[in-house]
Short mmCIF file of C-alpha atoms and ligand atoms in Angstrom, two decimals:
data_model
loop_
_atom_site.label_atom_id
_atom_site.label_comp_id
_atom_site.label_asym_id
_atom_site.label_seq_id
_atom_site.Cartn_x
_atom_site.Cartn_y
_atom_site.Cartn_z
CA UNK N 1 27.43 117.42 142.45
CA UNK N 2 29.71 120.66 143.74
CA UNK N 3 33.21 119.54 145.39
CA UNK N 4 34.38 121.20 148.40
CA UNK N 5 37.26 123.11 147.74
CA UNK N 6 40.20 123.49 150.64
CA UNK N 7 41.17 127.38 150.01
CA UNK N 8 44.98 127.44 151.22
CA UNK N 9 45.64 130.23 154.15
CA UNK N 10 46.04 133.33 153.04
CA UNK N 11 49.13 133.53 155.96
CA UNK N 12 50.67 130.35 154.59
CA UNK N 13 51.13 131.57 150.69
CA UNK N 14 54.27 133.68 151.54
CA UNK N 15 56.12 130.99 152.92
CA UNK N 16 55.12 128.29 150.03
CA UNK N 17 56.61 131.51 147.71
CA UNK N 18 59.70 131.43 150.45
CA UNK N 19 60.12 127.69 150.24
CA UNK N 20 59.99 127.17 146.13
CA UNK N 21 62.55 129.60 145.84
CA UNK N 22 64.95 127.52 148.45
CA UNK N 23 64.02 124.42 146.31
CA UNK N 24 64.83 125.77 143.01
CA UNK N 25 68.14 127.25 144.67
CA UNK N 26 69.40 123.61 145.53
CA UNK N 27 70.27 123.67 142.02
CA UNK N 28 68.60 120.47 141.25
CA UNK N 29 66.31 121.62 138.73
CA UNK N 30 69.93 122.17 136.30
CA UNK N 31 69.98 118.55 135.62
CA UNK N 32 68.46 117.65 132.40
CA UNK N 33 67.72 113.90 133.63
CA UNK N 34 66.09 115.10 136.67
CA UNK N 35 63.63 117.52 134.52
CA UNK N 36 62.94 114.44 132.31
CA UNK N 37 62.31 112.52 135.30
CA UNK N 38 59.71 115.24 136.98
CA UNK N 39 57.80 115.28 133.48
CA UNK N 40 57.40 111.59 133.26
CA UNK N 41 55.69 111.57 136.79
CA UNK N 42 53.87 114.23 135.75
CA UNK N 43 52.96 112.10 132.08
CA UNK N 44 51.77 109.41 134.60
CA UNK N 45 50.07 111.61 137.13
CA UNK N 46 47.38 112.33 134.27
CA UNK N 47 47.78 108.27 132.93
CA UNK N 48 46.79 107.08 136.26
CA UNK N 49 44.26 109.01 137.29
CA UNK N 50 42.00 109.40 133.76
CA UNK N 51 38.71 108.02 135.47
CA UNK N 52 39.09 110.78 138.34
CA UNK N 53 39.88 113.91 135.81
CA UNK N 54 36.97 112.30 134.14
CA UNK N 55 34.65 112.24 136.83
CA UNK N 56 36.05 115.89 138.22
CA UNK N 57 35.55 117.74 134.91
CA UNK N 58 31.99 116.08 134.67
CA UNK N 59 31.20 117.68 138.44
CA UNK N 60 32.78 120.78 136.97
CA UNK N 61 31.86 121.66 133.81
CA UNK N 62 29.79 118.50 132.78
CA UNK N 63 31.77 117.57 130.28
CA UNK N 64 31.09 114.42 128.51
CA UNK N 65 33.59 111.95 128.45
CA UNK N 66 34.54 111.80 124.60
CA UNK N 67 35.68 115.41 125.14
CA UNK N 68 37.87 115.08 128.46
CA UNK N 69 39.59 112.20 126.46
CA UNK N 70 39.77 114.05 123.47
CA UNK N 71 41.85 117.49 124.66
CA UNK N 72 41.69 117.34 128.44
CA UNK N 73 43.56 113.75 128.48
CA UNK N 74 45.23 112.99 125.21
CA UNK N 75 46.48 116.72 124.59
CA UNK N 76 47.77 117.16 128.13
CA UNK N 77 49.75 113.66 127.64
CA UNK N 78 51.00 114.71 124.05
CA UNK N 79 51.75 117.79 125.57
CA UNK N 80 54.10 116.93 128.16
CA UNK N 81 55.43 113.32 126.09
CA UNK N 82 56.49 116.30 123.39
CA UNK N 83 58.35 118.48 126.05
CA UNK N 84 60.30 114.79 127.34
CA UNK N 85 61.14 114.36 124.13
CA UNK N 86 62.46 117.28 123.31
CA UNK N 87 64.26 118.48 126.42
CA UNK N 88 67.65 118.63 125.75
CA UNK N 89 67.08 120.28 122.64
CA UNK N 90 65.13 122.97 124.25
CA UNK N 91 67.90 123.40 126.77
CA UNK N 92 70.61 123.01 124.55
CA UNK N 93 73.03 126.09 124.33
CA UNK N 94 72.81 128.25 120.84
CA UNK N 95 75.99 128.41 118.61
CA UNK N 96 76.17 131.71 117.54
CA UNK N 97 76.32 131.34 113.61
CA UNK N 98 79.91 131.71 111.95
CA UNK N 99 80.86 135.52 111.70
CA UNK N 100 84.44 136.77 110.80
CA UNK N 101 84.04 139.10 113.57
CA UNK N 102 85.07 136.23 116.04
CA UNK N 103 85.88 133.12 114.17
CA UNK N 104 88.44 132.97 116.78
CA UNK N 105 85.75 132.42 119.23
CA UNK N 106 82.80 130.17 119.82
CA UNK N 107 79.80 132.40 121.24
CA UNK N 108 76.84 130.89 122.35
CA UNK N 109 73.73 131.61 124.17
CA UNK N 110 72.69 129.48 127.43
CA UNK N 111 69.32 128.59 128.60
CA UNK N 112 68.74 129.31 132.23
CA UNK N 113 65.90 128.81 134.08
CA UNK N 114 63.85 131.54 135.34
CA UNK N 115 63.66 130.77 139.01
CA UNK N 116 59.99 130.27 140.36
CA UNK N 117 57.20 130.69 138.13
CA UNK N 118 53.52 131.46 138.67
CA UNK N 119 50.95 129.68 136.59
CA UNK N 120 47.12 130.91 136.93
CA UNK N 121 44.86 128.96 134.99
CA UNK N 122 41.47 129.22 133.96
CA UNK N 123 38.42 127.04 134.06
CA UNK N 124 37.02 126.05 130.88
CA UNK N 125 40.59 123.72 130.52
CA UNK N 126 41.10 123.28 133.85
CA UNK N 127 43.83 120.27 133.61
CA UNK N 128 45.33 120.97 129.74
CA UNK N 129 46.08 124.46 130.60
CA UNK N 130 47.27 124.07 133.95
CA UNK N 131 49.68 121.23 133.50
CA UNK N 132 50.91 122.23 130.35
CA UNK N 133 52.41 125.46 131.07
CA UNK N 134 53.78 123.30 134.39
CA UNK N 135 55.55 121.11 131.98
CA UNK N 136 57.09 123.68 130.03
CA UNK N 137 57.99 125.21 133.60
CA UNK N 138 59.73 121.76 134.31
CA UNK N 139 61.35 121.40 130.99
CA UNK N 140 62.81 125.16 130.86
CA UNK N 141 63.90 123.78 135.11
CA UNK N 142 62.04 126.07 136.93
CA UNK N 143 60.10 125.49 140.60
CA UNK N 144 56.73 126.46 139.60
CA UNK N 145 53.34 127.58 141.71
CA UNK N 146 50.03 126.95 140.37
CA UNK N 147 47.02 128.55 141.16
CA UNK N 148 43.99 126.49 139.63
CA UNK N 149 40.80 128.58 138.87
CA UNK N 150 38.43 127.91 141.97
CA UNK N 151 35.47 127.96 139.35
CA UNK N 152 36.57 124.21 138.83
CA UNK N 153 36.31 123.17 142.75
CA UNK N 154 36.44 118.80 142.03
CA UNK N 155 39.29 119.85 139.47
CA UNK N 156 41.34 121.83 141.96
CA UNK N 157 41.00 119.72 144.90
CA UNK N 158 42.04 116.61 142.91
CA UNK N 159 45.87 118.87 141.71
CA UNK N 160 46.58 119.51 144.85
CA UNK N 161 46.06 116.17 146.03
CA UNK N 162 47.50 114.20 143.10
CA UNK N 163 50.66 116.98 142.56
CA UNK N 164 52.57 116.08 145.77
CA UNK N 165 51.93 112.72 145.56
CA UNK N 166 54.08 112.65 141.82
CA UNK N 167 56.15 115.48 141.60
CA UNK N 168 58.78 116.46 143.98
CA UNK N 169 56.96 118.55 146.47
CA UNK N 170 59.37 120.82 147.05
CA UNK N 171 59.59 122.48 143.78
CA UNK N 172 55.77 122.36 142.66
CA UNK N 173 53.04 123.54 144.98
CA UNK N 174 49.50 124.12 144.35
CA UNK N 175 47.77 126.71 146.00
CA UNK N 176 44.11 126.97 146.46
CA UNK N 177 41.83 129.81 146.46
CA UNK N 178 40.09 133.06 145.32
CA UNK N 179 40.74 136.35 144.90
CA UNK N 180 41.84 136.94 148.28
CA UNK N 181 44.81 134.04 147.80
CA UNK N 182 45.15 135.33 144.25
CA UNK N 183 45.72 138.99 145.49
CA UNK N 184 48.14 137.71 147.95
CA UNK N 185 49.85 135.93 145.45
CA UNK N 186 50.76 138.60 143.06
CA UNK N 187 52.00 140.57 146.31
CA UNK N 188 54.81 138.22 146.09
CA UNK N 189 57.61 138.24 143.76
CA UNK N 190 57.81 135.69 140.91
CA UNK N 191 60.46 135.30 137.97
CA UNK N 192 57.87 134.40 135.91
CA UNK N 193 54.13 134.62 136.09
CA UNK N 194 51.88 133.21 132.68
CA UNK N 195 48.28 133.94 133.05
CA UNK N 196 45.29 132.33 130.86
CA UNK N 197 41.93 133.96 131.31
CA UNK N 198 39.86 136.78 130.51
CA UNK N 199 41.35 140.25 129.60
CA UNK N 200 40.08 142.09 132.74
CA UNK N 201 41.76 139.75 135.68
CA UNK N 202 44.58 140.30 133.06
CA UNK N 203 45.13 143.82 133.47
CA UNK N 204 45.25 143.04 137.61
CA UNK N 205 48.00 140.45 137.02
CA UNK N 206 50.27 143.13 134.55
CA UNK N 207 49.52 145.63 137.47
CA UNK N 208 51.09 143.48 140.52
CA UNK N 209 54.03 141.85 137.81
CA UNK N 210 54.65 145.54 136.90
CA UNK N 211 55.85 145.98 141.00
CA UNK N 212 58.56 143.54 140.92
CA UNK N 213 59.23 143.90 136.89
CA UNK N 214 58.02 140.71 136.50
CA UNK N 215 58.03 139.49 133.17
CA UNK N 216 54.44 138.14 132.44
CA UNK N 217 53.14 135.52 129.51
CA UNK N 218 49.35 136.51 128.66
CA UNK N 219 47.00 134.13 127.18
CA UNK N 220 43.68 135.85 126.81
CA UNK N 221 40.37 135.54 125.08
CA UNK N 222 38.92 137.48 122.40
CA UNK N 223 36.05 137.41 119.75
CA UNK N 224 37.05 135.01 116.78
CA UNK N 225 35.04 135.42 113.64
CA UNK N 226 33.65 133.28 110.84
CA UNK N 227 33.66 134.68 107.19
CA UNK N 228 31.53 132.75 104.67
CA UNK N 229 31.93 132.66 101.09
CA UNK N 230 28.81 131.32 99.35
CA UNK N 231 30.72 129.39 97.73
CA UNK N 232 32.04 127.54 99.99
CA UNK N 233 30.90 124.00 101.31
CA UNK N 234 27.92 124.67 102.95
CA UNK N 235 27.25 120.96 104.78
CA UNK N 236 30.54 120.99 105.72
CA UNK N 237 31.11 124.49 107.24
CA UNK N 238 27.88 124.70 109.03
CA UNK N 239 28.97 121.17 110.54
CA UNK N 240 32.36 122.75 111.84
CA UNK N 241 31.14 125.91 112.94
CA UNK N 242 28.68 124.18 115.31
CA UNK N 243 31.08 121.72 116.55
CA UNK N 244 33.37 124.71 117.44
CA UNK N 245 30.98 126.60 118.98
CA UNK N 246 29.10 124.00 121.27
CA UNK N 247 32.78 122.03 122.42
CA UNK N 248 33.22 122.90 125.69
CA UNK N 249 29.76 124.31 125.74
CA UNK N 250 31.22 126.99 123.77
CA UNK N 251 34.03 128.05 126.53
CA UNK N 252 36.95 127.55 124.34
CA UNK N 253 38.87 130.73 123.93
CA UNK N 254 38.96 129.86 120.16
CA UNK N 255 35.43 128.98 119.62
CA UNK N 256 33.94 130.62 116.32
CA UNK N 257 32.31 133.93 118.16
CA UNK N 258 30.39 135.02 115.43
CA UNK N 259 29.61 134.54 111.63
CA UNK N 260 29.82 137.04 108.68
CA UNK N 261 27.67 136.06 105.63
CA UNK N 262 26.47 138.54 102.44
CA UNK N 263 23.39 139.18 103.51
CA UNK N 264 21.68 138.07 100.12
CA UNK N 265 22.87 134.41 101.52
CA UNK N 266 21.43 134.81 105.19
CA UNK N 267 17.93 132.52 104.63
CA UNK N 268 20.13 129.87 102.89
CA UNK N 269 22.92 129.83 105.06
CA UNK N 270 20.89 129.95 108.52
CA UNK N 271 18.50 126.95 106.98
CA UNK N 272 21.88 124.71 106.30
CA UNK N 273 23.25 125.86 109.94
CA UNK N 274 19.44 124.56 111.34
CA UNK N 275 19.84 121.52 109.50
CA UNK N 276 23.15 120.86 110.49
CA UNK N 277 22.93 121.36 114.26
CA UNK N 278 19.72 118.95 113.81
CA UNK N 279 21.85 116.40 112.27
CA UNK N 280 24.32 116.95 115.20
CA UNK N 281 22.08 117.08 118.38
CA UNK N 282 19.16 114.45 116.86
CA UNK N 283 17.91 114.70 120.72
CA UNK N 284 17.14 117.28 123.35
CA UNK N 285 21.31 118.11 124.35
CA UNK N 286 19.90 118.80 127.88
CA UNK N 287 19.30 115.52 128.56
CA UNK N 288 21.61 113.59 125.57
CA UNK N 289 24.72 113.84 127.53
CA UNK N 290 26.25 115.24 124.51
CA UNK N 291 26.59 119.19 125.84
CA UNK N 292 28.83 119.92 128.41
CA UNK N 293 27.45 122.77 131.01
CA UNK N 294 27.97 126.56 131.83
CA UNK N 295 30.87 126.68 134.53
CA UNK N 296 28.43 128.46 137.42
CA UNK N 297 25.34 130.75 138.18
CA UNK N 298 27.48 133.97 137.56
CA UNK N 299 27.93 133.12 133.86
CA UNK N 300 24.99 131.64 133.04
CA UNK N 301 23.52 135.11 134.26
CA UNK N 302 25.68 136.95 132.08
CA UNK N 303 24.64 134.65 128.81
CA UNK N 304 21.05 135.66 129.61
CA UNK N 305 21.75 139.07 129.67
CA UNK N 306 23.38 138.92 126.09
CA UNK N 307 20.13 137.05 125.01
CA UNK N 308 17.91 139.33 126.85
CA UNK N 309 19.18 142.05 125.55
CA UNK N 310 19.99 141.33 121.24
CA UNK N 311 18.10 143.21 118.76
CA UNK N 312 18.90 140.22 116.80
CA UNK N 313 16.36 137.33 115.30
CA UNK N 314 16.27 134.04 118.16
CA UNK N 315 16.04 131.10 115.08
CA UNK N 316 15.84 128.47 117.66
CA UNK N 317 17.11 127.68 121.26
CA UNK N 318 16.90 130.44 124.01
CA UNK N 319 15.94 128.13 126.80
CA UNK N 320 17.86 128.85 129.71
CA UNK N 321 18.11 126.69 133.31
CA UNK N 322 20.47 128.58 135.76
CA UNK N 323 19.81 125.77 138.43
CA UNK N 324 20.83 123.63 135.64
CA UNK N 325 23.40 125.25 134.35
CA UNK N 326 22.19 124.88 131.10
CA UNK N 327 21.90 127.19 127.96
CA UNK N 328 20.61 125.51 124.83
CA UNK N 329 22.39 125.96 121.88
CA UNK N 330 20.82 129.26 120.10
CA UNK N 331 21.43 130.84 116.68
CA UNK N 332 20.50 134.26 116.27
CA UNK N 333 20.25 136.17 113.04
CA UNK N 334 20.47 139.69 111.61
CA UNK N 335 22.86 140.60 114.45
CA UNK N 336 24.34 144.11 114.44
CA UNK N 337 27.61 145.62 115.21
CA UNK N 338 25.60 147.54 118.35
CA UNK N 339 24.52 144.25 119.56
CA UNK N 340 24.39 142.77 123.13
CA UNK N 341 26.08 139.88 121.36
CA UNK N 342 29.09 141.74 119.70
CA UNK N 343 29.85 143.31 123.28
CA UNK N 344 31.93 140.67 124.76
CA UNK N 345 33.57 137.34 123.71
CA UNK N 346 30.35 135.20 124.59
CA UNK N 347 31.73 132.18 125.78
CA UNK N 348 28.58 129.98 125.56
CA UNK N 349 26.47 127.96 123.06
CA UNK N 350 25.02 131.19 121.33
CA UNK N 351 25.67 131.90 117.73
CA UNK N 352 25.19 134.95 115.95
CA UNK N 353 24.92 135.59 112.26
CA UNK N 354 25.57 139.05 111.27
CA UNK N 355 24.54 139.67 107.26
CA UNK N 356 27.56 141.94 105.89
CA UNK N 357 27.48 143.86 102.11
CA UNK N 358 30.00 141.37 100.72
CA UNK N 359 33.69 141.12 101.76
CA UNK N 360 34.97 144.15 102.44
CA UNK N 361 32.46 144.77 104.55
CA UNK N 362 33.32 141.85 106.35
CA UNK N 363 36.87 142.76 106.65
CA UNK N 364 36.08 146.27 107.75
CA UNK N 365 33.69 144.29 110.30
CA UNK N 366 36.45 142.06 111.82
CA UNK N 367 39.39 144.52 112.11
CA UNK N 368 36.53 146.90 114.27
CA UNK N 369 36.35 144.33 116.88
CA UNK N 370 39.44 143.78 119.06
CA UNK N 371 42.18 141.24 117.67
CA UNK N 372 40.21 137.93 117.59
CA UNK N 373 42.02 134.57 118.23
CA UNK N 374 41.49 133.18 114.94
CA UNK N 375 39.90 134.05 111.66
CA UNK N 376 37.86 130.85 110.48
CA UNK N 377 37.52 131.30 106.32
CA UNK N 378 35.23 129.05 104.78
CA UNK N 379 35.27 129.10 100.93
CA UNK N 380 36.62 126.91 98.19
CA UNK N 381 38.34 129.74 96.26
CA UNK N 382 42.03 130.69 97.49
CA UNK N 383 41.84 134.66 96.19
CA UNK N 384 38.97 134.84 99.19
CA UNK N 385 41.17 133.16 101.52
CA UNK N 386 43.93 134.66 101.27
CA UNK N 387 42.12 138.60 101.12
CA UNK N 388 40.66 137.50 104.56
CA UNK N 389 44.08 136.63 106.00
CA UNK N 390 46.02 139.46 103.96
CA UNK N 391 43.65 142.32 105.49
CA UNK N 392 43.13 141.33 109.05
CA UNK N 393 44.92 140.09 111.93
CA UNK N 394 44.71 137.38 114.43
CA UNK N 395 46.35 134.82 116.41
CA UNK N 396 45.70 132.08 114.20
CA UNK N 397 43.62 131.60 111.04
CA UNK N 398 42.27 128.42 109.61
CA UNK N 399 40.54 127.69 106.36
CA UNK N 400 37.49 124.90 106.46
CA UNK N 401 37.59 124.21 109.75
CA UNK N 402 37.72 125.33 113.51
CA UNK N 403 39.89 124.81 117.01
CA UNK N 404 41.39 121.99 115.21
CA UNK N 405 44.18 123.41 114.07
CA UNK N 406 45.66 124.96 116.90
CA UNK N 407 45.66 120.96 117.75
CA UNK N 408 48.33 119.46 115.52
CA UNK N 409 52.05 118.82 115.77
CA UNK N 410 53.05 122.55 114.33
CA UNK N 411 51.33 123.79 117.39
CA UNK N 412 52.60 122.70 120.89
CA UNK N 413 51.75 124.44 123.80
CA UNK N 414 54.57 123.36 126.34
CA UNK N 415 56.95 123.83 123.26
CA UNK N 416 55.68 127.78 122.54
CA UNK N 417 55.92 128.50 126.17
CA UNK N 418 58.93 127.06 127.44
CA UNK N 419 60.66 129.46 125.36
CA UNK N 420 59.80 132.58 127.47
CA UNK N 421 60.41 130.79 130.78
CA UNK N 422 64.72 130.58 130.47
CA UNK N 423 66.25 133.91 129.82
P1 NAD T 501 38.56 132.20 135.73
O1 NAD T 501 37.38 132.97 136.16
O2 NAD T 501 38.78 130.80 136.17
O3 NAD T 501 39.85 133.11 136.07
C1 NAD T 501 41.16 132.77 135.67
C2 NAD T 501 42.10 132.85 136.85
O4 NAD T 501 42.18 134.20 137.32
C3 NAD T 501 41.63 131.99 138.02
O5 NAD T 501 42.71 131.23 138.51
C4 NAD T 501 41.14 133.02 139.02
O6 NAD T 501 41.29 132.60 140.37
C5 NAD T 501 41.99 134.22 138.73
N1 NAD T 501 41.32 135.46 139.12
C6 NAD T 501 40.01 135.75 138.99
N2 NAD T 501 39.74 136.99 139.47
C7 NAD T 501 40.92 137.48 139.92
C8 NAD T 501 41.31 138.71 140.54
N3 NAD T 501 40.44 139.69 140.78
N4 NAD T 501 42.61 138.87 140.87
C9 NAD T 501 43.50 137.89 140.63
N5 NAD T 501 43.19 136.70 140.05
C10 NAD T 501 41.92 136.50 139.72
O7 NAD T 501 38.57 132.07 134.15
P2 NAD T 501 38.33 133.16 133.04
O8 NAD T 501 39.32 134.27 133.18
O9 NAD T 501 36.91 133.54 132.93
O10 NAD T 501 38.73 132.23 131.78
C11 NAD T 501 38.13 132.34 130.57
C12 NAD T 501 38.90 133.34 129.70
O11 NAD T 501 40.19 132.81 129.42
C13 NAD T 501 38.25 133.56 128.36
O12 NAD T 501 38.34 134.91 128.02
C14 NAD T 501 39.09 132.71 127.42
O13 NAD T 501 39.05 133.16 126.08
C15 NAD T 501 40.45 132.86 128.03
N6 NAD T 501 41.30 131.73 127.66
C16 NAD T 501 42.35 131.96 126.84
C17 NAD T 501 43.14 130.89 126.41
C18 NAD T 501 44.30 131.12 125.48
O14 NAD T 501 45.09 130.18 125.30
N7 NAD T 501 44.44 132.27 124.88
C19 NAD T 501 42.86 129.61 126.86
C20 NAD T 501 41.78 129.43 127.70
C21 NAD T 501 41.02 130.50 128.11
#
């Protein structure tokens, strides 16, 4: 099923950019209760309507449903219940701390809003990481404009019919389109724009910001490695490295990209990652309902080519439905540094093993790639971990595990971002 998406005139965008920034000027977006108000419309917008993000993701990205509730519906709520919660802390004026420089004095540092703020969102989260950059726009009191990625058409059209209908229309707007409405966009001037997607479009959006000296918040992708110590638990790693790389259908900007193992532990480690993903995927995961798709044609194309074109070892998978939009989970061994696979963040179900020397090859490995995401370090002895995290650098790093941790309390989105959207 593919949604009809209602692109909004190119003509009309500079006067939605016109009219936000009359909204925000009313002033009502100072009051703390009325920011508290906006996000709890916006907490129900996503409580009401759970069957519909349900049914648009599935059109989308054919997503099953244990996964939309999972991030797409219980992390957006969290998300914006955590920014209502914690509003008028956020906003809350610093106290300089005591100094006998000016004891006489009280100095203190006040939060204010931004102004408008542009939010371009991806498609691989097309709800979580649209609406919870808008709450931390809404928390920090800023009008906002969002731009939903038009690679999610069912997702799209359902924001910009559900995001008047809660939130005060005046000082939210959703506008529709592709790159034409995106370029006319970034013509405009924002006070804010944040960005999540891929590095290239990236560059684009620091280009037009650069104009108007916008200040710009980047959330990008990358290639996030696994390092495996033999001695590590096997069952369990091989079980969390292919839940990590197949949520989403593997288009989670932290998904494990890769794994490093001594190669004297290849055979052993690639038969415990076959058993595992059999133990996961008992049934045929085109037909199970259990694997989400490829977003469209374009990048199913682009998975093929990586495929086509390794030097690597196919172990199993490599079937490939572009109608469909289907790519079967596939692990591929004795990958290479020179590999079609190491070229790009891969975004899909693949998984590559690449057999290093021992560790310090695999260090030497990771920091020759660009700055990956996370570093995912699965051993039972600390000395490893900790070499792995004191030598490279990334984002995030988890021991054990994958994505999860970027999941809990100590991590909130809204909370990280609001930050960078008062001045
Ligand atoms: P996408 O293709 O949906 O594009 C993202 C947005 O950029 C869309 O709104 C789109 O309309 C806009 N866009 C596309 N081409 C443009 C152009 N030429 N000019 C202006 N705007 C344009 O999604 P994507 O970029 O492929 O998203 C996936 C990427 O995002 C991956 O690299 C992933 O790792 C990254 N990502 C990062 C995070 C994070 O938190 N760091 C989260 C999710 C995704």
């Amino acid at each position: 099923m593919t949604d009809t998406l209602r692109y909004t005139p190119v003509e009309d965008i500079p006067k939605i950019r016109h009219e936000l920034g009359l909204a925000f000027n009313s002033g009502r977006t100072r009051s703390i209760a009325y920011r508290k108000q906006q996000l709890s419309r916006l907490f129900y917008l996503v409580e009401d309507n759970q069957e519909r993000i349900r049914q648009a993701i599935f059109s989308d990205l054919g997503r099953p449903r244990h996964e939309v509730d999972f991030l797409e519906i219980s992390g957006t709520l969290l998300e914006i219940r955590d920014a209502y919660d914690n509003v008028e802390k956020w906003a809350a004026p610093q106290k300089s701390p005591f100094s006998l420089l000016w004891f006489t004095l009280s100095p203190a540092t006040r939060k204010e809003p931004k102004g408008v703020v542009l939010i371009i969102s991806p498609f691989n989260y097309p709800y979580f990481l649209t609406l919870t950059p808008l709450a931390a726009a809404i928390a920090a009191g800023n009008a906002a404009m969002l731009k939903p990625s038009e690679l999610c058409p069912a997702s799209a059209s359902l924001l910009a019919e559900l995001i008047p209908k809660y939130l005060d229309p005046e000082l939210v707007r959703v506008v529709n389109g592709g790159v034409p409405e995106t370029t006319k966009i970034l013509e405009l001037r924002f006070n804010h724009i944040l960005y999540t997607g891929n590095n290239r479009v990236a560059q684009i959006i620091c280009t037009a910001a650069a104009k108007h000296l916008t200040p710009v918040t980047l959330e990008l992708g990358g290639k996030s490695p696994c390092v495996v110590d033999p001695k590590c638990n096997v069952k369990i790693a091989t079980k969390r490295i292919w839940w990590g790389r197949l949520v989403n259908c593997g288009q989670v900007c932290l998904c494990p990209d890769y794994i490093l193992v001594p190669e004297s532990f290849q055979d052993e480690f690639v038969e415990a990652l076959k058993d595992a993903y059999n133990e996961l995927h008992p049934t045929d995961p085109k037909t199970s309902g259990m694997l989400g798709r490829i977003v469209n044609e374009r990048h199913v194309e682009r998975l093929q080519n990586l495929l086509d074109n390794t030097k690597g070892t196919i172990v199993f998978g490599g079937e490939i439905d572009k109608e469909a939009r289907y790519v079967a989970p596939t692990l591929i061994r004795d990958v290479k540094a020179d590999d079609s696979l190491m070229s790009e963040e891969i975004f899909g179900p693949l998984l590559p093993v690449v057999p290093v020397k021992d560790l310090d090859e695999a260090i030497t490995f990771i920091n020759s790639v660009d700055e990956a995401l996370s570093v995912y370090i699965f051993t039972s002895d600390s000395k490893f971990k900790n070499k792995v995290i004191d030598n490279t650098r990334s984002g995030t790093a988890a021991a054990n595990d994958t994505i999860l941790h970027v999941m809990g309390p100590s991590y909130m989105h809204a909370k990280w971002i609001q930050s960078s959207l008062c001045s």
